[in-house]
C-alpha cells in the first residue's frame, strides 16, 4: 500500500520540519539546502490563489471550479456579485496597489480576469485598468511574493477585422486593433509576458480565449436576444459561411487551471501565450441561429452584403461620436461587431495541446444546450 500526500499536507509537513530543524545560515548548509528545496516545493504546490475579476462571468466560473479542486480562493474585484462559502472577497480597484497587497497576502497564484466590458468603448478607462492597472497588479504580485500569474488575454489581440483561419500564436499583434479594448489587451498581454522572470521567482503565462459563452454570460446571449426582441436579427451579414470560434466557459476555466498547474520554472509555457478554444470552429450564423432557435426566436434568414453593412456601421459610429454631446445613442451594429459577425476568425490551439495537454472538456453542442437552458428568463414570450 502507498501513502498519498496532498500539496496542502506537504505544506504543513514543511512548516513542521522548519520548526523542529531551525536552520542557522552558516552552521548547517546541507540542512539549509534541503529546507529551501522543500520551501520551493511547498510554494509551487500551494493551493492558495486569488482571482482578480472574480465577480465577473469567467471569474466566477473559475472560482467555483477552483473551490471544487481544493484551492483556497480570494476574490479581488471592484464589485461583489455573489457570496460563496470558502471565498474571501476583497472589494477594490486593481489600480490601487495597497488594496491589492492586502488581498494577496499568502497567495502564491494569481489569475487576472478583470477588464472593463468591451462594449463600454471608453479609451481612458481601458488604458487605466488594462494597462496601468495590470502594471500595478504585477508590482503588487512581486512585492507580495506571488509566484505565478495567469492572465486572461484574448485571441482578438491579433484580429484586425480581416479573415483569420486556424491562426497560431506566432501571428503578429494587430497593428490596427479594431477597438480600444483590443488595443489595451495587446499592451496588457505584452506587460504580463515580459514580467516572466525565473530569477526573480515570478512566472507568467497568457491564455487567449475567444468568444466565451455559457451560463451567466452578460454579453453574447443578452445582446443577441435584445437585438432579436427589437426585430433586428433577420439578416445575415455576408454569405453566412464564415467560421468562428465560440468557447464554452468551462473549457476556458480548464485551460486557465491547466496552465497554472503546468507553470514551473522548467516548463515550456513560461512567458508564452496560448489560444484556448472549443477546437470546433462553427459558422458564426449557425451558432447564433442555434442559440436564437433554442430560446424560441426565429433564425436570421436574409443575406446582406458585408461591405454595405460595414460601411453603414462605420457611418453610424462616426455619427454617434459627433452627436454624443447632444444625443446619446449606442448603435447595436458597431464596426467591430460587424467584422466579428462577417469574417472568419478561428484559432489553432495545438500549442496548448502540445505544451500542456489541453483538450476541451465540453463539446460545442453540449455547451449550447447548457447555455440555452440557463436563460429561461430570456426565452421568447418570457
Ligand atoms: N467574454 C469573452 O468573450 C472574452 C473575455 N476575455 C477576457 O476574459 C476576462 C473576463 O471577461 P468576462 O468575465 O467576460 O468579463 P466580466 O465583465 O464579466 O468580468 C470582468 C470583471 O472585472 C471586474 N473589473 C473591471 N474593472 C476592474 C477594476 N478596475 N478593478 C477590479 N476589478 C475590475 C468587473 O467588476 C468584472 O467583475 C477579461 O479579461 C476579458 O478581456 C477574453 C476573450 C473573450
Ligand atoms: C450580430 C450580433 C448582434 C451579434 C450578437 C453577438 C455579439 C454580441 C457577440 C458575437 C461575437 C462576440 C465576441 C465578443 C463580444 C460579444 C460578441 C461581439 C468579444 C469581443 C468579447 C471580448 C473578446 O476578447 C473577444 C470577443 C470576440 C467575440
Tab-separated table of C-alpha atoms and ligand atoms in Angstrom:
chain	number	residue	atom	x	y	z
A	1	UNK	CA	0.000	0.000	0.000
A	2	UNK	CA	1.194	3.586	-0.633
A	3	UNK	CA	0.774	6.848	1.270
A	4	UNK	CA	-0.519	9.829	-0.776
A	5	UNK	CA	0.359	13.367	0.355
A	6	UNK	CA	-1.748	16.263	-0.912
A	7	UNK	CA	0.023	19.588	-1.649
A	8	UNK	CA	-1.636	21.063	1.471
A	9	UNK	CA	-0.314	18.301	3.719
A	10	UNK	CA	3.134	18.783	2.151
A	11	UNK	CA	2.986	22.468	3.039
A	12	UNK	CA	2.065	21.543	6.616
A	13	UNK	CA	4.850	18.969	6.722
A	14	UNK	CA	7.267	21.636	5.547
A	15	UNK	CA	6.197	24.075	8.315
A	16	UNK	CA	6.593	21.260	10.856
A	17	UNK	CA	10.095	20.365	9.594
A	18	UNK	CA	11.120	24.005	9.663
A	19	UNK	CA	10.051	24.277	13.270
A	20	UNK	CA	11.865	21.179	14.505
A	21	UNK	CA	15.027	21.819	12.436
A	22	UNK	CA	15.677	25.574	12.786
A	23	UNK	CA	18.315	26.467	10.210
A	24	UNK	CA	21.203	28.786	11.059
A	25	UNK	CA	22.676	30.382	7.964
A	26	UNK	CA	26.309	29.271	8.363
A	27	UNK	CA	26.313	26.200	10.621
A	28	UNK	CA	24.261	23.722	8.620
A	29	UNK	CA	24.421	24.311	4.891
A	30	UNK	CA	23.180	20.886	3.900
A	31	UNK	CA	20.049	21.249	6.025
A	32	UNK	CA	19.522	24.750	4.679
A	33	UNK	CA	19.625	23.372	1.147
A	34	UNK	CA	17.114	20.639	1.992
A	35	UNK	CA	14.786	23.057	3.723
A	36	UNK	CA	14.912	25.603	0.897
A	37	UNK	CA	14.179	22.862	-1.654
A	38	UNK	CA	11.211	21.854	0.441
A	39	UNK	CA	10.192	25.501	0.738
A	40	UNK	CA	10.195	25.968	-3.021
A	41	UNK	CA	8.324	22.711	-3.479
A	42	UNK	CA	5.718	23.686	-0.932
A	43	UNK	CA	5.306	27.116	-2.555
A	44	UNK	CA	4.927	25.675	-6.060
A	45	UNK	CA	2.358	23.215	-4.910
A	46	UNK	CA	0.437	25.676	-2.708
A	47	UNK	CA	-3.247	25.938	-3.401
A	48	UNK	CA	-3.794	29.492	-2.176
A	49	UNK	CA	-4.847	31.668	-5.052
A	50	UNK	CA	-6.519	34.979	-5.878
A	51	UNK	CA	-8.874	35.703	-8.768
A	52	UNK	CA	-8.777	39.355	-9.836
A	53	UNK	CA	-12.094	40.000	-11.591
A	54	UNK	CA	-13.579	37.024	-9.729
A	55	UNK	CA	-17.039	38.649	-9.587
A	56	UNK	CA	-17.328	38.568	-13.381
A	57	UNK	CA	-18.693	35.932	-15.754
A	58	UNK	CA	-15.491	33.985	-16.360
A	59	UNK	CA	-14.043	34.803	-12.923
A	60	UNK	CA	-16.974	33.295	-11.042
A	61	UNK	CA	-16.913	30.070	-13.090
A	62	UNK	CA	-13.181	29.880	-12.374
A	63	UNK	CA	-13.701	30.436	-8.640
A	64	UNK	CA	-16.318	27.667	-8.477
A	65	UNK	CA	-14.025	25.191	-10.230
A	66	UNK	CA	-11.022	26.125	-8.079
A	67	UNK	CA	-13.031	25.539	-4.894
A	68	UNK	CA	-14.080	22.124	-6.234
A	69	UNK	CA	-10.413	21.315	-6.792
A	70	UNK	CA	-9.475	22.135	-3.196
A	71	UNK	CA	-7.979	25.603	-3.701
A	72	UNK	CA	-8.370	28.364	-1.119
A	73	UNK	CA	-9.678	31.344	-3.089
A	74	UNK	CA	-9.634	35.120	-2.574
A	75	UNK	CA	-11.585	37.290	-4.987
A	76	UNK	CA	-10.464	40.835	-5.775
A	77	UNK	CA	-12.980	42.927	-7.731
A	78	UNK	CA	-14.486	46.413	-7.777
A	79	UNK	CA	-17.838	44.822	-7.031
A	80	UNK	CA	-19.079	41.793	-5.128
A	81	UNK	CA	-21.719	39.992	-7.167
A	82	UNK	CA	-22.257	36.837	-5.062
A	83	UNK	CA	-21.304	35.041	-1.861
A	84	UNK	CA	-19.792	31.577	-1.635
A	85	UNK	CA	-18.599	29.610	1.386
A	86	UNK	CA	-14.814	29.316	1.293
A	87	UNK	CA	-14.283	32.502	-0.741
A	88	UNK	CA	-12.852	35.677	0.803
A	89	UNK	CA	-13.951	38.819	-1.037
A	90	UNK	CA	-11.772	41.913	-1.272
A	91	UNK	CA	-13.565	44.811	-2.887
A	92	UNK	CA	-11.210	47.272	-4.554
A	93	UNK	CA	-9.833	48.760	-7.754
A	94	UNK	CA	-6.887	46.866	-9.250
A	95	UNK	CA	-5.163	50.216	-9.815
A	96	UNK	CA	-4.856	50.505	-6.023
A	97	UNK	CA	-1.656	48.688	-5.015
A	98	UNK	CA	-2.312	48.854	-1.260
A	99	UNK	CA	-5.728	47.234	-1.665
A	100	UNK	CA	-4.149	44.521	-3.839
A	101	UNK	CA	-1.358	43.867	-1.323
A	102	UNK	CA	-3.921	43.157	1.393
A	103	UNK	CA	-5.729	40.663	-0.844
A	104	UNK	CA	-2.514	38.959	-1.991
A	105	UNK	CA	-1.100	38.122	1.439
A	106	UNK	CA	-0.003	34.465	1.498
A	107	UNK	CA	-1.177	33.935	-2.098
A	108	UNK	CA	1.154	32.079	-4.474
A	109	UNK	CA	-1.004	32.054	-7.625
A	110	UNK	CA	-2.948	34.932	-9.207
A	111	UNK	CA	-5.492	34.692	-12.028
A	112	UNK	CA	-6.032	38.106	-13.647
A	113	UNK	CA	-9.505	38.077	-15.254
A	114	UNK	CA	-10.557	41.704	-14.841
A	115	UNK	CA	-11.316	44.148	-17.632
A	116	UNK	CA	-13.893	46.810	-18.418
A	117	UNK	CA	-16.587	45.433	-20.776
A	118	UNK	CA	-15.599	45.748	-24.476
A	119	UNK	CA	-18.939	47.465	-25.220
A	120	UNK	CA	-18.046	50.429	-22.981
A	121	UNK	CA	-15.579	51.640	-25.662
A	122	UNK	CA	-14.094	54.075	-23.121
A	123	UNK	CA	-10.476	54.695	-24.151
A	124	UNK	CA	-9.342	56.310	-20.861
A	125	UNK	CA	-10.949	53.552	-18.768
A	126	UNK	CA	-9.357	50.757	-20.834
A	127	UNK	CA	-5.948	52.411	-20.593
A	128	UNK	CA	-6.253	52.936	-16.852
A	129	UNK	CA	-7.493	49.441	-15.992
A	130	UNK	CA	-5.926	47.187	-18.639
A	131	UNK	CA	-2.531	48.870	-18.938
A	132	UNK	CA	-1.752	50.903	-15.783
A	133	UNK	CA	-3.819	48.534	-13.641
A	134	UNK	CA	-2.013	45.448	-14.947
A	135	UNK	CA	1.306	47.155	-14.271
A	136	UNK	CA	0.131	47.720	-10.671
A	137	UNK	CA	-1.037	44.091	-10.395
A	138	UNK	CA	2.426	42.876	-11.450
A	139	UNK	CA	4.152	45.205	-8.972
A	140	UNK	CA	1.858	44.048	-6.162
A	141	UNK	CA	2.458	40.385	-7.091
A	142	UNK	CA	6.229	40.897	-6.911
A	143	UNK	CA	6.003	42.703	-3.562
A	144	UNK	CA	3.633	40.106	-2.104
A	145	UNK	CA	5.865	37.202	-3.187
A	146	UNK	CA	3.328	35.731	-5.633
A	147	UNK	CA	4.999	33.063	-7.794
A	148	UNK	CA	2.618	32.606	-10.703
A	149	UNK	CA	0.402	34.981	-12.684
A	150	UNK	CA	-2.076	33.654	-15.243
A	151	UNK	CA	-3.553	36.383	-17.448
A	152	UNK	CA	-6.820	36.046	-19.355
A	153	UNK	CA	-5.844	37.767	-22.568
A	154	UNK	CA	-7.871	37.394	-25.789
A	155	UNK	CA	-7.337	35.770	-29.186
A	156	UNK	CA	-8.541	39.114	-30.583
A	157	UNK	CA	-5.096	40.628	-29.935
A	158	UNK	CA	-4.169	39.534	-33.470
A	159	UNK	CA	-7.525	40.378	-35.117
A	160	UNK	CA	-7.669	43.446	-37.390
A	161	UNK	CA	-11.085	42.875	-38.938
A	162	UNK	CA	-9.789	40.638	-41.754
A	163	UNK	CA	-10.057	36.834	-42.035
A	164	UNK	CA	-8.026	34.645	-39.651
A	165	UNK	CA	-8.160	30.905	-40.319
A	166	UNK	CA	-6.556	28.478	-37.878
A	167	UNK	CA	-4.448	31.378	-36.502
A	168	UNK	CA	-1.444	30.409	-34.403
A	169	UNK	CA	0.109	32.291	-31.527
A	170	UNK	CA	3.041	33.456	-33.679
A	171	UNK	CA	0.747	35.781	-35.685
A	172	UNK	CA	1.873	39.388	-35.061
A	173	UNK	CA	-0.189	41.564	-32.729
A	174	UNK	CA	-2.786	43.630	-34.622
A	175	UNK	CA	-1.164	46.815	-35.961
A	176	UNK	CA	-4.586	48.397	-36.336
A	177	UNK	CA	-6.628	46.885	-33.474
A	178	UNK	CA	-10.386	47.042	-34.082
A	179	UNK	CA	-11.178	48.937	-30.867
A	180	UNK	CA	-9.696	50.368	-27.638
A	181	UNK	CA	-10.477	47.142	-25.806
A	182	UNK	CA	-8.254	45.141	-28.191
A	183	UNK	CA	-5.585	47.864	-28.281
A	184	UNK	CA	-5.212	47.728	-24.479
A	185	UNK	CA	-5.471	43.913	-24.287
A	186	UNK	CA	-2.371	43.817	-26.542
A	187	UNK	CA	-0.392	46.074	-24.199
A	188	UNK	CA	-1.662	44.131	-21.187
A	189	UNK	CA	-0.504	40.799	-22.620
A	190	UNK	CA	2.929	42.222	-23.513
A	191	UNK	CA	3.358	43.549	-19.948
A	192	UNK	CA	2.459	40.226	-18.339
A	193	UNK	CA	4.628	38.078	-20.618
A	194	UNK	CA	7.598	40.442	-20.210
A	195	UNK	CA	7.303	40.175	-16.421
A	196	UNK	CA	8.115	36.449	-16.502
A	197	UNK	CA	11.414	36.183	-14.660
A	198	UNK	CA	12.660	32.848	-13.305
A	199	UNK	CA	15.495	34.543	-11.390
A	200	UNK	CA	13.090	36.828	-9.541
A	201	UNK	CA	10.730	33.898	-8.975
A	202	UNK	CA	7.741	35.268	-10.919
A	203	UNK	CA	6.356	33.040	-13.674
A	204	UNK	CA	3.679	34.291	-16.064
A	205	UNK	CA	1.537	32.912	-18.877
A	206	UNK	CA	-1.291	34.383	-21.009
A	207	UNK	CA	-4.373	32.421	-22.008
A	208	UNK	CA	-6.169	33.726	-25.093
A	209	UNK	CA	-9.773	32.528	-25.216
A	210	UNK	CA	-12.205	33.510	-27.966
A	211	UNK	CA	-15.947	34.233	-27.866
A	212	UNK	CA	-16.636	32.849	-24.394
A	213	UNK	CA	-20.231	31.739	-23.830
A	214	UNK	CA	-22.115	29.862	-21.129
A	215	UNK	CA	-24.488	30.352	-18.200
A	216	UNK	CA	-24.479	33.880	-16.701
A	217	UNK	CA	-22.617	35.430	-19.671
A	218	UNK	CA	-23.559	39.132	-19.554
A	219	UNK	CA	-22.883	39.977	-23.195
A	220	UNK	CA	-23.196	37.416	-26.000
A	221	UNK	CA	-26.657	35.897	-25.321
A	222	UNK	CA	-28.213	39.024	-23.721
A	223	UNK	CA	-27.105	41.262	-26.641
A	224	UNK	CA	-28.301	38.674	-29.152
A	225	UNK	CA	-31.726	38.347	-27.504
A	226	UNK	CA	-32.083	42.106	-27.129
A	227	UNK	CA	-31.331	42.524	-30.854
A	228	UNK	CA	-33.868	39.798	-31.713
A	229	UNK	CA	-36.551	41.338	-29.472
A	230	UNK	CA	-36.100	44.652	-31.278
A	231	UNK	CA	-36.665	42.823	-34.575
A	232	UNK	CA	-33.095	43.358	-35.840
A	233	UNK	CA	-31.960	39.724	-36.105
A	234	UNK	CA	-33.489	38.974	-39.524
A	235	UNK	CA	-30.315	39.495	-41.527
A	236	UNK	CA	-27.136	37.516	-42.126
A	237	UNK	CA	-24.089	39.731	-42.696
A	238	UNK	CA	-22.248	38.378	-45.766
A	239	UNK	CA	-22.937	34.909	-47.213
A	240	UNK	CA	-23.043	33.255	-43.774
A	241	UNK	CA	-20.162	30.862	-44.432
A	242	UNK	CA	-17.589	32.499	-42.100
A	243	UNK	CA	-16.162	30.198	-39.440
A	244	UNK	CA	-15.600	31.428	-35.891
A	245	UNK	CA	-14.522	30.047	-32.511
A	246	UNK	CA	-17.021	30.156	-29.673
A	247	UNK	CA	-15.617	28.727	-26.469
A	248	UNK	CA	-17.736	27.244	-23.707
A	249	UNK	CA	-16.762	28.840	-20.398
A	250	UNK	CA	-15.811	25.512	-18.740
A	251	UNK	CA	-13.157	24.960	-21.412
A	252	UNK	CA	-11.610	28.364	-20.712
A	253	UNK	CA	-11.599	27.591	-16.971
A	254	UNK	CA	-9.969	24.235	-17.742
A	255	UNK	CA	-7.261	25.966	-19.825
A	256	UNK	CA	-6.613	28.552	-17.092
A	257	UNK	CA	-6.182	25.959	-14.337
A	258	UNK	CA	-4.150	23.648	-16.558
A	259	UNK	CA	-1.760	26.485	-17.392
A	260	UNK	CA	-1.428	27.454	-13.700
A	261	UNK	CA	-0.644	23.868	-12.743
A	262	UNK	CA	1.855	23.467	-15.628
A	263	UNK	CA	3.643	26.734	-14.808
A	264	UNK	CA	7.003	25.725	-13.327
A	265	UNK	CA	10.499	27.149	-13.935
A	266	UNK	CA	11.385	24.297	-16.314
A	267	UNK	CA	8.066	24.358	-18.176
A	268	UNK	CA	7.947	25.485	-21.855
A	269	UNK	CA	4.868	27.614	-21.155
A	270	UNK	CA	6.705	30.319	-19.130
A	271	UNK	CA	6.225	33.773	-20.663
A	272	UNK	CA	4.125	32.468	-23.564
A	273	UNK	CA	0.602	32.989	-24.915
A	274	UNK	CA	-1.846	30.134	-25.597
A	275	UNK	CA	-5.076	30.004	-27.610
A	276	UNK	CA	-7.808	28.188	-25.732
A	277	UNK	CA	-10.925	27.418	-27.779
A	278	UNK	CA	-13.529	24.698	-28.215
A	279	UNK	CA	-11.392	23.479	-31.136
A	280	UNK	CA	-14.612	23.231	-33.184
A	281	UNK	CA	-14.869	26.288	-35.465
A	282	UNK	CA	-18.511	26.862	-36.386
A	283	UNK	CA	-20.311	29.100	-38.899
A	284	UNK	CA	-20.985	32.333	-36.958
A	285	UNK	CA	-24.607	32.448	-38.173
A	286	UNK	CA	-25.267	28.749	-37.395
A	287	UNK	CA	-24.104	29.336	-33.819
A	288	UNK	CA	-26.311	32.446	-33.474
A	289	UNK	CA	-29.267	30.582	-35.020
A	290	UNK	CA	-28.848	27.616	-32.623
A	291	UNK	CA	-28.986	29.958	-29.629
A	292	UNK	CA	-31.891	32.002	-31.023
A	293	UNK	CA	-33.972	28.971	-32.042
A	294	UNK	CA	-33.155	27.259	-28.724
A	295	UNK	CA	-34.657	30.287	-26.952
A	296	UNK	CA	-37.722	30.349	-29.218
A	297	UNK	CA	-36.736	33.160	-31.640
A	298	UNK	CA	-36.568	32.950	-35.431
A	299	UNK	CA	-33.164	32.384	-37.053
A	300	UNK	CA	-31.873	35.179	-39.338
A	301	UNK	CA	-32.715	34.452	-42.999
A	302	UNK	CA	-31.886	37.297	-45.394
A	303	UNK	CA	-28.350	37.952	-46.594
A	304	UNK	CA	-26.888	41.471	-46.763
A	305	UNK	CA	-23.541	42.338	-48.451
A	306	UNK	CA	-20.736	42.633	-45.866
A	307	UNK	CA	-19.279	45.874	-47.254
A	308	UNK	CA	-22.648	47.602	-47.230
A	309	UNK	CA	-23.324	46.719	-43.571
A	310	UNK	CA	-19.754	47.557	-42.522
A	311	UNK	CA	-19.967	50.957	-44.283
A	312	UNK	CA	-23.300	51.727	-42.596
A	313	UNK	CA	-21.959	50.668	-39.188
A	314	UNK	CA	-18.936	52.922	-39.654
A	315	UNK	CA	-21.173	55.844	-40.608
A	316	UNK	CA	-23.440	55.297	-37.595
A	317	UNK	CA	-20.433	55.020	-35.277
A	318	UNK	CA	-18.986	58.305	-36.600
A	319	UNK	CA	-22.407	59.964	-36.215
A	320	UNK	CA	-22.686	58.686	-32.634
A	321	UNK	CA	-19.266	60.215	-31.904
A	322	UNK	CA	-20.162	63.555	-33.492
A	323	UNK	CA	-23.571	63.780	-31.861
A	324	UNK	CA	-22.618	62.441	-28.438
A	325	UNK	CA	-22.654	65.903	-26.768
A	326	UNK	CA	-26.278	66.352	-27.992
A	327	UNK	CA	-27.837	62.852	-28.064
A	328	UNK	CA	-26.522	59.671	-26.509
A	329	UNK	CA	-27.185	56.695	-28.753
A	330	UNK	CA	-25.277	53.432	-28.985
A	331	UNK	CA	-25.652	51.549	-32.285
A	332	UNK	CA	-26.029	47.730	-31.879
A	333	UNK	CA	-24.087	47.023	-35.054
A	334	UNK	CA	-20.739	48.661	-34.357
A	335	UNK	CA	-17.986	48.193	-36.994
A	336	UNK	CA	-16.297	45.811	-34.530
A	337	UNK	CA	-19.389	43.598	-34.201
A	338	UNK	CA	-19.938	43.619	-37.976
A	339	UNK	CA	-16.343	42.450	-38.528
A	340	UNK	CA	-16.760	39.753	-35.871
A	341	UNK	CA	-20.041	38.641	-37.468
A	342	UNK	CA	-18.921	38.650	-41.102
A	343	UNK	CA	-15.287	37.466	-41.152
A	344	UNK	CA	-13.526	34.196	-40.402
A	345	UNK	CA	-11.774	34.239	-37.008
A	346	UNK	CA	-10.785	30.876	-35.663
A	347	UNK	CA	-7.576	29.833	-33.967
A	348	UNK	CA	-5.418	26.747	-33.599
A	349	UNK	CA	-4.940	25.509	-30.043
A	350	UNK	CA	-2.297	22.951	-30.976
A	351	UNK	CA	0.338	24.791	-28.876
A	352	UNK	CA	-1.816	24.348	-25.751
A	353	UNK	CA	-2.402	20.693	-26.656
A	354	UNK	CA	1.296	20.072	-27.074
A	355	UNK	CA	2.711	22.057	-24.130
A	356	UNK	CA	0.061	21.413	-21.501
A	357	UNK	CA	-2.074	18.556	-22.762
A	358	UNK	CA	-5.118	20.806	-23.314
A	359	UNK	CA	-8.290	19.206	-24.646
A	360	UNK	CA	-11.763	20.798	-24.454
A	361	UNK	CA	-13.897	19.224	-21.722
A	362	UNK	CA	-17.326	20.260	-23.095
A	363	UNK	CA	-18.294	19.954	-26.772
A	364	UNK	CA	-19.993	22.803	-28.656
A	365	UNK	CA	-23.466	21.207	-28.955
A	366	UNK	CA	-23.492	20.375	-25.255
A	367	UNK	CA	-22.263	23.874	-24.391
A	368	UNK	CA	-25.043	25.467	-26.474
A	369	UNK	CA	-27.678	23.229	-24.817
A	370	UNK	CA	-26.446	24.088	-21.309
A	371	UNK	CA	-26.339	27.788	-22.173
A	372	UNK	CA	-29.862	27.871	-23.628
A	373	UNK	CA	-31.236	26.022	-20.579
A	374	UNK	CA	-29.620	28.553	-18.250
A	375	UNK	CA	-31.563	31.528	-19.668
A	376	UNK	CA	-35.265	30.732	-19.036
A	377	UNK	CA	-35.921	34.453	-18.446
A	378	UNK	CA	-34.636	35.321	-21.944
A	379	UNK	CA	-36.918	32.840	-23.758
A	380	UNK	CA	-39.331	34.238	-26.333
A	381	UNK	CA	-42.504	35.338	-24.525
A	382	UNK	CA	-40.976	35.061	-21.030
B	1	LIG	N1	-16.195	37.292	-22.716
B	1	LIG	C1	-15.424	36.984	-23.758
B	1	LIG	O1	-15.894	36.548	-24.820
B	1	LIG	C2	-13.941	37.118	-23.635
B	1	LIG	C3	-13.334	37.663	-22.498
B	1	LIG	N2	-11.966	37.741	-22.425
B	1	LIG	C4	-11.319	38.260	-21.221
B	1	LIG	O2	-11.733	37.496	-20.105
B	1	LIG	C5	-11.712	38.278	-18.920
B	1	LIG	C6	-13.029	38.117	-18.194
B	1	LIG	O3	-14.067	38.574	-19.024
B	1	LIG	P1	-15.603	38.400	-18.633
B	1	LIG	O4	-15.736	37.519	-17.482
B	1	LIG	O5	-16.317	38.099	-19.893
B	1	LIG	O6	-15.965	39.899	-18.218
B	1	LIG	P2	-16.837	40.435	-16.997
B	1	LIG	O7	-17.151	41.870	-17.321
B	1	LIG	O8	-17.964	39.543	-16.699
B	1	LIG	O9	-15.807	40.375	-15.780
B	1	LIG	C7	-14.786	41.310	-15.591
B	1	LIG	C8	-14.693	41.629	-14.103
B	1	LIG	O10	-13.631	42.579	-13.914
B	1	LIG	C9	-14.026	43.464	-12.911
B	1	LIG	N3	-13.287	44.714	-13.015
B	1	LIG	C10	-13.371	45.627	-14.009
B	1	LIG	N4	-12.588	46.668	-13.729
B	1	LIG	C11	-11.982	46.419	-12.553
B	1	LIG	C12	-11.060	47.132	-11.740
B	1	LIG	N5	-10.618	48.345	-12.077
B	1	LIG	N6	-10.650	46.572	-10.588
B	1	LIG	C13	-11.110	45.360	-10.195
B	1	LIG	N7	-11.991	44.639	-10.927
B	1	LIG	C14	-12.423	45.168	-12.078
B	1	LIG	C15	-15.517	43.669	-13.150
B	1	LIG	O11	-16.171	44.178	-12.000
B	1	LIG	C16	-15.941	42.268	-13.519
B	1	LIG	O12	-16.413	41.559	-12.411
B	1	LIG	C17	-11.396	39.697	-19.367
B	1	LIG	O13	-10.027	39.951	-19.167
B	1	LIG	C18	-11.690	39.689	-20.863
B	1	LIG	O14	-10.872	40.608	-21.540
B	1	LIG	C19	-11.177	37.274	-23.438
B	1	LIG	C20	-11.718	36.737	-24.558
B	1	LIG	C21	-13.135	36.633	-24.761
B	2	LIG	C1	-24.674	40.351	-34.855
B	2	LIG	C2	-24.958	40.385	-33.407
B	2	LIG	C3	-25.887	41.396	-32.892
B	2	LIG	C4	-24.388	39.503	-32.637
B	2	LIG	C5	-24.553	39.480	-31.162
B	2	LIG	C6	-23.455	38.713	-30.531
B	2	LIG	C7	-22.257	39.585	-30.249
B	2	LIG	C8	-22.629	40.483	-29.092
B	2	LIG	C9	-21.049	38.672	-29.942
B	2	LIG	C10	-20.630	37.888	-31.174
B	2	LIG	C11	-19.130	37.700	-31.088
B	2	LIG	C12	-18.804	38.107	-29.684
B	2	LIG	C13	-17.415	38.391	-29.276
B	2	LIG	C14	-17.150	39.273	-28.220
B	2	LIG	C15	-18.259	40.016	-27.559
B	2	LIG	C16	-19.668	39.568	-27.948
B	2	LIG	C17	-19.761	39.285	-29.438
B	2	LIG	C18	-19.417	40.538	-30.237
B	2	LIG	C19	-15.741	39.632	-27.824
B	2	LIG	C20	-15.451	40.984	-28.466
B	2	LIG	C21	-15.590	39.748	-26.307
B	2	LIG	C22	-14.206	40.112	-25.891
B	2	LIG	C23	-13.109	39.453	-26.626
B	2	LIG	O1	-12.000	39.394	-26.146
B	2	LIG	C24	-13.334	38.954	-27.997
B	2	LIG	C25	-14.763	38.532	-28.255
B	2	LIG	C26	-14.962	38.135	-29.700
B	2	LIG	C27	-16.335	37.628	-29.960
